[in-house]
PDB file of C-alpha atoms in Angstrom:
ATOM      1  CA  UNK A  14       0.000   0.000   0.000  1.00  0.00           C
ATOM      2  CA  UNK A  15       1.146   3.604  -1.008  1.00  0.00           C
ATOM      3  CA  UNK A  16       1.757   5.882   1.770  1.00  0.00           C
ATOM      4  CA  UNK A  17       3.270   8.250   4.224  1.00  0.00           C
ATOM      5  CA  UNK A  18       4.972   6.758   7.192  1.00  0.00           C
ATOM      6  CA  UNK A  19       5.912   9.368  10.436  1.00  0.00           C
ATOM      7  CA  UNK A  20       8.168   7.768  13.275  1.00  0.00           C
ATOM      8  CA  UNK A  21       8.183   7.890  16.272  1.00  0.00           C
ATOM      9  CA  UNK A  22       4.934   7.939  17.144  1.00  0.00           C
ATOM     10  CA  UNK A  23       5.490   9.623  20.308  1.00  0.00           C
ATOM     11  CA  UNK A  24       9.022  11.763  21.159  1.00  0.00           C
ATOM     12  CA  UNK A  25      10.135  13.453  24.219  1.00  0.00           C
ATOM     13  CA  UNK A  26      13.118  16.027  24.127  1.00  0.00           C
ATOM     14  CA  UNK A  27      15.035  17.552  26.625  1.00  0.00           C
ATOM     15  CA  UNK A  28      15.611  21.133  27.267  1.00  0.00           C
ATOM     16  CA  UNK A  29      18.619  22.001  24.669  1.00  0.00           C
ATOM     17  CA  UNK A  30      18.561  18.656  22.758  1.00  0.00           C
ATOM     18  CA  UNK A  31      18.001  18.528  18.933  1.00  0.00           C
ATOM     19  CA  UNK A  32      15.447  15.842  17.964  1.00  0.00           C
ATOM     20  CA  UNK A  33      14.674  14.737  14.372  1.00  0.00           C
ATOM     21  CA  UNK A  34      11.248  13.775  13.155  1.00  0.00           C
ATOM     22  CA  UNK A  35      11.103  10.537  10.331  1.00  0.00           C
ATOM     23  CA  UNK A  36       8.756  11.301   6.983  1.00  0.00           C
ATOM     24  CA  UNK A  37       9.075   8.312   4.234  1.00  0.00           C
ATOM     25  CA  UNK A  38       6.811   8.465   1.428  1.00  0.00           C
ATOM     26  CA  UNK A  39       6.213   5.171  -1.065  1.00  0.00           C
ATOM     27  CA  UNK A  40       3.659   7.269  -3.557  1.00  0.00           C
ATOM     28  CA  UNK A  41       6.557   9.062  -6.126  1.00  0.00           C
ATOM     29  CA  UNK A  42       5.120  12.499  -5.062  1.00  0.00           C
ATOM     30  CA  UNK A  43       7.697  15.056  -6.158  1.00  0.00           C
ATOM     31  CA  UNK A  44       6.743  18.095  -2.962  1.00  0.00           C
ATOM     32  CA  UNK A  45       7.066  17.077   0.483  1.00  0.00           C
ATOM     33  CA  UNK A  46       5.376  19.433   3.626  1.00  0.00           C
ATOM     34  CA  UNK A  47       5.865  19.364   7.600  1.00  0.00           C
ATOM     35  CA  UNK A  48       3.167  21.291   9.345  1.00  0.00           C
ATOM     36  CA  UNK A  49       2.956  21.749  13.169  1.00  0.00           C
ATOM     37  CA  UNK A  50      -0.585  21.891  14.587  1.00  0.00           C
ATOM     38  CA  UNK A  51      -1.137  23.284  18.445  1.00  0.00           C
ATOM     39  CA  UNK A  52      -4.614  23.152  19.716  1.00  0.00           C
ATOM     40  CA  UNK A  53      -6.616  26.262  18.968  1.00  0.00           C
ATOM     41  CA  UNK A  54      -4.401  27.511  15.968  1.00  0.00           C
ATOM     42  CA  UNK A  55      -4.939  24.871  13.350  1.00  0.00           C
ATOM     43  CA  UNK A  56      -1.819  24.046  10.945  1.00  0.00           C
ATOM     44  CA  UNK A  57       1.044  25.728   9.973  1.00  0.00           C
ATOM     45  CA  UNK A  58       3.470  25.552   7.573  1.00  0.00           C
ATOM     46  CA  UNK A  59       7.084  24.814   8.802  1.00  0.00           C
ATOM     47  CA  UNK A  60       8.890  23.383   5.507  1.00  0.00           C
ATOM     48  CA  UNK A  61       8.477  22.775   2.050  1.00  0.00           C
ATOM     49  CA  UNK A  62      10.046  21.142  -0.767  1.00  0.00           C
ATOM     50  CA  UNK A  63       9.080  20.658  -4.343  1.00  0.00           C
ATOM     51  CA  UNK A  64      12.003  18.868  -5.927  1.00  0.00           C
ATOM     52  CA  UNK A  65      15.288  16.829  -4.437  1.00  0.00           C
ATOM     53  CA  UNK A  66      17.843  18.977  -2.750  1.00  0.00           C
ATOM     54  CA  UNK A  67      15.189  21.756  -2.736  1.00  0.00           C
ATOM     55  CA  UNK A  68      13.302  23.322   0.023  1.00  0.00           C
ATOM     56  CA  UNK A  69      11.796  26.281   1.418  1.00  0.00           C
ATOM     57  CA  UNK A  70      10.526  28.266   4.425  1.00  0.00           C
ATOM     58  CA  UNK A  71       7.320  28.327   5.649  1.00  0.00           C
ATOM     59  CA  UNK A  72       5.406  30.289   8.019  1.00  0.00           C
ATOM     60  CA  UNK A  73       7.177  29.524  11.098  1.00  0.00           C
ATOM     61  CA  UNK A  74      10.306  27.858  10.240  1.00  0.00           C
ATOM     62  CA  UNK A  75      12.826  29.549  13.032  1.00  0.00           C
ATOM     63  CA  UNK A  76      14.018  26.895  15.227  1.00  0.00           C
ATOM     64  CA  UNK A  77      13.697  23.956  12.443  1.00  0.00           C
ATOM     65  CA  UNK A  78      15.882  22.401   9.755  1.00  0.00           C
ATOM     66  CA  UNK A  79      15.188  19.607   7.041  1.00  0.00           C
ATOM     67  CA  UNK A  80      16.859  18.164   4.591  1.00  0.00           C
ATOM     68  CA  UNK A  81      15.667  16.364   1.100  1.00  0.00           C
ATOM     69  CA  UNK A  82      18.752  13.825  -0.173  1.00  0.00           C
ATOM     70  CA  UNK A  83      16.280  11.721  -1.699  1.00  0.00           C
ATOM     71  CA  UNK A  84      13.032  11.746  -2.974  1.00  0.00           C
ATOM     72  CA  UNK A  85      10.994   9.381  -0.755  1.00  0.00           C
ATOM     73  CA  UNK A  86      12.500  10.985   2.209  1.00  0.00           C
ATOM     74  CA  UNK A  87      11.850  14.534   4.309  1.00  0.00           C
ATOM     75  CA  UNK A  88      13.324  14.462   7.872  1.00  0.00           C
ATOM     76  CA  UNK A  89      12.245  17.647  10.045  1.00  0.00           C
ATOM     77  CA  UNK A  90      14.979  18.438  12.795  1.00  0.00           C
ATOM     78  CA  UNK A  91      13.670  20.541  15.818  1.00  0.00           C
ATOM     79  CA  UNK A  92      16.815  22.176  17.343  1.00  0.00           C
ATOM     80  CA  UNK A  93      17.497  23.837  20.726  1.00  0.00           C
ATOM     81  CA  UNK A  94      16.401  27.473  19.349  1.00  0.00           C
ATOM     82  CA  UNK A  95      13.230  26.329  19.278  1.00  0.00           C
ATOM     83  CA  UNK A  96      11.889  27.824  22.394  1.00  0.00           C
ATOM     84  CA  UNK A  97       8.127  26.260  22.270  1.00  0.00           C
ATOM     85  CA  UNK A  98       8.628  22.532  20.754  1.00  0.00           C
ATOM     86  CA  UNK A  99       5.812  20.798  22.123  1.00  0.00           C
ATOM     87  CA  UNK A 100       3.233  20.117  19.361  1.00  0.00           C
ATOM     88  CA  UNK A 101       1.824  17.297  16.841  1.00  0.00           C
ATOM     89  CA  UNK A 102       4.077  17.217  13.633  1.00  0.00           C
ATOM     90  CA  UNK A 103       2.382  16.585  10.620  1.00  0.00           C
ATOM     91  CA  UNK A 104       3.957  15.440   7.319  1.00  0.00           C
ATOM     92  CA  UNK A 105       2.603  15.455   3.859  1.00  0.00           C
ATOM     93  CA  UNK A 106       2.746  14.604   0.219  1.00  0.00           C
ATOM     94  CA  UNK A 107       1.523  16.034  -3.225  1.00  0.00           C
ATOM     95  CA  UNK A 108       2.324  15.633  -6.890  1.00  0.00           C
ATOM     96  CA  UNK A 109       1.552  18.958  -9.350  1.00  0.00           C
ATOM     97  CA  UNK A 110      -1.563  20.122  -8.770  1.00  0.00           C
ATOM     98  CA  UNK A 111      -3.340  17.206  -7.073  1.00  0.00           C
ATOM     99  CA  UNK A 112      -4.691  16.783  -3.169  1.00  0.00           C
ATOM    100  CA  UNK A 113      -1.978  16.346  -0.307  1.00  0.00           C
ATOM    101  CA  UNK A 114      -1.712  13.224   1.397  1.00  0.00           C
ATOM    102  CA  UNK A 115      -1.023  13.471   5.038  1.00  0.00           C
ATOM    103  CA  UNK A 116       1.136  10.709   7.453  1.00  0.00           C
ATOM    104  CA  UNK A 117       0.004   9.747  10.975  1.00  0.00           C
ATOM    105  CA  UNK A 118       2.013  12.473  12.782  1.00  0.00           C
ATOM    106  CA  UNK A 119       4.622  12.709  15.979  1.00  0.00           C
ATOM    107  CA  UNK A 120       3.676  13.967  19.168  1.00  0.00           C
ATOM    108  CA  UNK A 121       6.777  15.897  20.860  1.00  0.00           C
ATOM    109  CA  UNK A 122       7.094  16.432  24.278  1.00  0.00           C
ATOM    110  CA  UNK A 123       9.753  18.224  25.991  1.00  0.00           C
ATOM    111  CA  UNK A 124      10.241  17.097  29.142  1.00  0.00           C
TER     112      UNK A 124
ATOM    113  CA  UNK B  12      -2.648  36.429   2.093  1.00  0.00           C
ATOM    114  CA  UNK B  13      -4.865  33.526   1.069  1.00  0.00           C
ATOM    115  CA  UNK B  14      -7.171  33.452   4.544  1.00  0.00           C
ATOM    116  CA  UNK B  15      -9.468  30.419   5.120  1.00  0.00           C
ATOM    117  CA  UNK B  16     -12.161  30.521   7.748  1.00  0.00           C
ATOM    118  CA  UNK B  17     -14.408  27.483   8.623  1.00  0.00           C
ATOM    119  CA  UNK B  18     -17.879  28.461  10.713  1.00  0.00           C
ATOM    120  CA  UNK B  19     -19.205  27.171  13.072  1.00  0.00           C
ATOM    121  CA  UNK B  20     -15.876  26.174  14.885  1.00  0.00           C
ATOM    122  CA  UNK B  21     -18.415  23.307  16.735  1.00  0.00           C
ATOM    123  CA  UNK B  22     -21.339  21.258  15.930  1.00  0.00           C
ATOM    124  CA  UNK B  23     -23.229  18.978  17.775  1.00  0.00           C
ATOM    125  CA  UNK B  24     -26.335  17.193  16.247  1.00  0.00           C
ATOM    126  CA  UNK B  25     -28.709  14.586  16.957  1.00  0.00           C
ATOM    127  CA  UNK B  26     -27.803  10.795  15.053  1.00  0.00           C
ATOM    128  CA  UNK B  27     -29.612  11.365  11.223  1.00  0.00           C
ATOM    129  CA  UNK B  28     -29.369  14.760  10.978  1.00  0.00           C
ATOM    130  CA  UNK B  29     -27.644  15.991   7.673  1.00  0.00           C
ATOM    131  CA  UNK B  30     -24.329  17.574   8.595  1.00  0.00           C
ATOM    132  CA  UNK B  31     -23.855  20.922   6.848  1.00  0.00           C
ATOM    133  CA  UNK B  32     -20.192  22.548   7.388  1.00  0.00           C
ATOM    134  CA  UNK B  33     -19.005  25.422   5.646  1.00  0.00           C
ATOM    135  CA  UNK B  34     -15.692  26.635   4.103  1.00  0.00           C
ATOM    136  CA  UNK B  35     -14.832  30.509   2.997  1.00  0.00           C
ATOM    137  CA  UNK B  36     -11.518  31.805   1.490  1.00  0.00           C
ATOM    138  CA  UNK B  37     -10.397  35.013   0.233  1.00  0.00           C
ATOM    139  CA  UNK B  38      -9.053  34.461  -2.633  1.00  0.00           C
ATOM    140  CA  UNK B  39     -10.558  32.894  -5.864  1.00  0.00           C
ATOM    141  CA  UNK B  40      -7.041  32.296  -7.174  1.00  0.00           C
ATOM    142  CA  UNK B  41      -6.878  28.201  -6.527  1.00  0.00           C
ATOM    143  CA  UNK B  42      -6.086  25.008  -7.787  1.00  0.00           C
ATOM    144  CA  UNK B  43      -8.555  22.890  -5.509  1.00  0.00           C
ATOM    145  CA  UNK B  44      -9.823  22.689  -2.225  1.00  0.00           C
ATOM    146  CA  UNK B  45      -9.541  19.688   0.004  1.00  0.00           C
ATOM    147  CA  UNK B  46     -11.976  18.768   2.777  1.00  0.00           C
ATOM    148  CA  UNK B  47     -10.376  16.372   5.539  1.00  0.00           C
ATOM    149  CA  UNK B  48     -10.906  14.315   8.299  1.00  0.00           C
ATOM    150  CA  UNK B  49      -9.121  14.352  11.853  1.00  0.00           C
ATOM    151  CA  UNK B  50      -9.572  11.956  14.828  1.00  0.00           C
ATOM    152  CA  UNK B  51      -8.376  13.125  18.209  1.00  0.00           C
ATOM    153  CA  UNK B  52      -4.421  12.388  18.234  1.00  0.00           C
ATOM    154  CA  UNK B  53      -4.540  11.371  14.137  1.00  0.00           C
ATOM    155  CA  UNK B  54      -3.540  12.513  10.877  1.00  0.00           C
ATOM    156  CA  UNK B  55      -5.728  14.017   8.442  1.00  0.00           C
ATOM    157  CA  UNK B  56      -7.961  11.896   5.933  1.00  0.00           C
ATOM    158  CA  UNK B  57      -8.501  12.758   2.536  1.00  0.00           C
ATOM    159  CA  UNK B  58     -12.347  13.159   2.274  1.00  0.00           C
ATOM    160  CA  UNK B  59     -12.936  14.736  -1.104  1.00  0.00           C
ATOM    161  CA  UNK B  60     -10.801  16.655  -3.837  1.00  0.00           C
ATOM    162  CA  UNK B  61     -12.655  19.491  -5.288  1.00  0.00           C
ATOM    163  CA  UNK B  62     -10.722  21.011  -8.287  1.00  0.00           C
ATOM    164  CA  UNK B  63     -10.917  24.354  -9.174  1.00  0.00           C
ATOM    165  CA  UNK B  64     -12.795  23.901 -12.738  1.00  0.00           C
ATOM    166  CA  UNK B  65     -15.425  21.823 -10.943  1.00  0.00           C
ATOM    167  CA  UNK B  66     -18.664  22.667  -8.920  1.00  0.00           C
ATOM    168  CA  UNK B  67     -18.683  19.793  -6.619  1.00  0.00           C
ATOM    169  CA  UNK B  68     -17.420  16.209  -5.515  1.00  0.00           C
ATOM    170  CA  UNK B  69     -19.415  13.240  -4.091  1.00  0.00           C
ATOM    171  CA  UNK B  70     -18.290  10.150  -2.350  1.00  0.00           C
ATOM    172  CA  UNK B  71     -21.311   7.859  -0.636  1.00  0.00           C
ATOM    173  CA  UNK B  72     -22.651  10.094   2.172  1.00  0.00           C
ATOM    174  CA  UNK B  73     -20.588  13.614   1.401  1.00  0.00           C
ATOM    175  CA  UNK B  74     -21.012  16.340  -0.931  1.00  0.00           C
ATOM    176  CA  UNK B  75     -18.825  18.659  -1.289  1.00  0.00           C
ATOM    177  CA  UNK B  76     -19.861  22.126  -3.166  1.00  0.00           C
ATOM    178  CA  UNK B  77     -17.126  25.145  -4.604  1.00  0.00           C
ATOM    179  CA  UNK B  78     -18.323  28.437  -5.178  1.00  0.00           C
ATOM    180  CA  UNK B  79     -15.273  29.786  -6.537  1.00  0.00           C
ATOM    181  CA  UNK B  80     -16.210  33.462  -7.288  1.00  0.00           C
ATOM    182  CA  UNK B  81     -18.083  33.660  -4.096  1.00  0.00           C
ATOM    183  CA  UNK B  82     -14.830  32.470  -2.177  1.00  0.00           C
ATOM    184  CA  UNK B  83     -17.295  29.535  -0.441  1.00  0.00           C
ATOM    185  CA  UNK B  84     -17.033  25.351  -0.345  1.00  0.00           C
ATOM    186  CA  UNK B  85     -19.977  23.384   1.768  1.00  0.00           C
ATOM    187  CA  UNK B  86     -19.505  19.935   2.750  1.00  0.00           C
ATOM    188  CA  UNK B  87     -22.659  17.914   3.181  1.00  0.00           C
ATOM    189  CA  UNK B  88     -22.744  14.546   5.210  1.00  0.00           C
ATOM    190  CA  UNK B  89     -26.655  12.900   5.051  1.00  0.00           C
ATOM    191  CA  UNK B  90     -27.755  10.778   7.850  1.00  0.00           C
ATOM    192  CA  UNK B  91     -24.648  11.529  10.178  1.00  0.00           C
ATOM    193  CA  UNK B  92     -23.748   8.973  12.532  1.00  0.00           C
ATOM    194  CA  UNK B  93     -21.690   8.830  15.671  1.00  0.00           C
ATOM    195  CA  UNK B  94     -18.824   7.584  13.509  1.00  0.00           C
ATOM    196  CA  UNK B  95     -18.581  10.812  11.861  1.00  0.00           C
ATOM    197  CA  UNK B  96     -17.765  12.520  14.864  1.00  0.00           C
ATOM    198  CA  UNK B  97     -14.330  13.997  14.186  1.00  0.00           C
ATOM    199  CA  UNK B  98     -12.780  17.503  12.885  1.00  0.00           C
ATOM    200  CA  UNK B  99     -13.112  18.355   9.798  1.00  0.00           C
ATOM    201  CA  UNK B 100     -11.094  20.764   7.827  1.00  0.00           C
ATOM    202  CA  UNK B 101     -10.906  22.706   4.573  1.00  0.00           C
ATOM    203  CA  UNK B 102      -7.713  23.447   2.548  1.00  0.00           C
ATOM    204  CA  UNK B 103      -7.476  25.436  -0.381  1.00  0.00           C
ATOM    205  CA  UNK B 104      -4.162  24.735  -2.349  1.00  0.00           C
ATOM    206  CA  UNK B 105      -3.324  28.455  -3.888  1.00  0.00           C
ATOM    207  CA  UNK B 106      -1.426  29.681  -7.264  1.00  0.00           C
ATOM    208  CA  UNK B 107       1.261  31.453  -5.430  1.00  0.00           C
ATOM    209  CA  UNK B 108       4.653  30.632  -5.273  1.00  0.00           C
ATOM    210  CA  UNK B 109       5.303  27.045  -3.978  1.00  0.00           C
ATOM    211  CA  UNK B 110       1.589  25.816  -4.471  1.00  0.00           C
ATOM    212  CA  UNK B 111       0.666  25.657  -0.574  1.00  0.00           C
ATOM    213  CA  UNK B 112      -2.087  24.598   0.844  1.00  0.00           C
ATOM    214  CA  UNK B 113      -3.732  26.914   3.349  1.00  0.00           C
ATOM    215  CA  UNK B 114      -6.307  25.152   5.903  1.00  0.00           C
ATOM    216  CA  UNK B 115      -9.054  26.704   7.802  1.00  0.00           C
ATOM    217  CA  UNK B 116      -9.496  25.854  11.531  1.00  0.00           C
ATOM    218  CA  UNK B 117     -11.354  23.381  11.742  1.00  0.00           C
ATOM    219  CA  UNK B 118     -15.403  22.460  13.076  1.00  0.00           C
ATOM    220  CA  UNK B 119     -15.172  19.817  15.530  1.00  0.00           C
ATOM    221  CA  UNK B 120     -18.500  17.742  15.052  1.00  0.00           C
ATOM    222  CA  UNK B 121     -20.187  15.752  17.644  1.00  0.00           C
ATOM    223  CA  UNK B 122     -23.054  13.324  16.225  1.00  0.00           C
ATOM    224  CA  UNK B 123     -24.922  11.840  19.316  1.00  0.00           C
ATOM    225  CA  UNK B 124     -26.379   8.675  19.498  1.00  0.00           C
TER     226      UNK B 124
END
């Protein structure tokens, strides 16, 4: 089955550690997206990238860092400048023009 | 800015009612508009791919409407159930640069039994 795949599931970060978030994609889509989503604020754009060894900014992409060797994979690092981690990370798909297809997300934690 | 506003942000109907949720944007200039499904703690589900050139989508119990000009998308569910209880969310991919989607936020929908 074609998909997205998000690990972990769950994460938990300490204060001043960098974490990185897993996004594998088996459906040949050429753009890859991480959005963050806090209760009450709906999603936001973090990341983008359209091609291999191509990306963007976002909306709120201070604090964050990905990289796109290859195109079934988009890893999202959170590093220590990001003051306000703690959120659901949500990772996404898309070829041209067509609807996005979204993975199961990670739930980080900092603890 | 593209801005994308869903109203009511909650909904909470009897079991059979029809579901009606609605969808505005600000700016006409789109490729599609996506409505989605969320369950507590999960990822989004595709529900229905309107493209821009097209009026509206069906798929068993939803219908999904685009009013381009007026800036507007309605998603209908018939008969809810309590299965349908979820959050559901529009997303209107625009023509600027990068091709982003832009999501409203949200109407949390509680069917009760």
């Amino acid at each position: 089955d074609g998909g997205i795949t998000q690990s972990p599931k769950y994460l938990f970060r300490k204060e001043g550690q960098n974490v990185t978030l897993s996004c594998e994609q088996n459906l040949n889509h050429d753009a890859m997206y991480w959005y963050r989503q806090d209760p009450g604020q709906g999603l936001r754009l973090i990341y983008y990238s359209q091609i291999v060894n191509d990306f963007q900014k976002g909306d709120i992409a201070e604090g964050y860092s990905v990289s796109r060797e290859k195109k079934e994979s988009f890893p999202l690092t959170v590093t220590s400048a990001q003051k306000n981690p703690t959120a659901f990370y949500l990772c996404a798909s898309s070829i041209s023009r067509d609807g996005y297809t979204f993975g199961s997300g990670t739930r980080l934690t900092v603890v | 800015k593209q801005e994308v506003t869903q109203i009511p942000a909650a909904l909470s109907v009897p079991e059979g009612e029809n579901l009606v949720l609605n969808c505005s944007f600000t700016d006409s200039a789109i490729y599609n508009l996506q409505w989605f499904r969320q369950d507590p703690g999960k990822g989004l589900t595709s529900l229905l791919l309107i493209q821009s050139s097209q009026r509206e989508q069906t798929s068993g119990r939803l219908n999904a409407s685009l009013d381009k000009s007026s800036g507007r998308s309605t998603l209908y569910i018939a008969a809810s159930q309590p299965g349908d209880s979820a959050t559901y969310l529009c997303a209107v991919r625009v023509k600027a640069a990068g091709n982003k989607l832009t999501f409203g936020g949200g109407t949390r929908v509680l069917v009760k039994p």
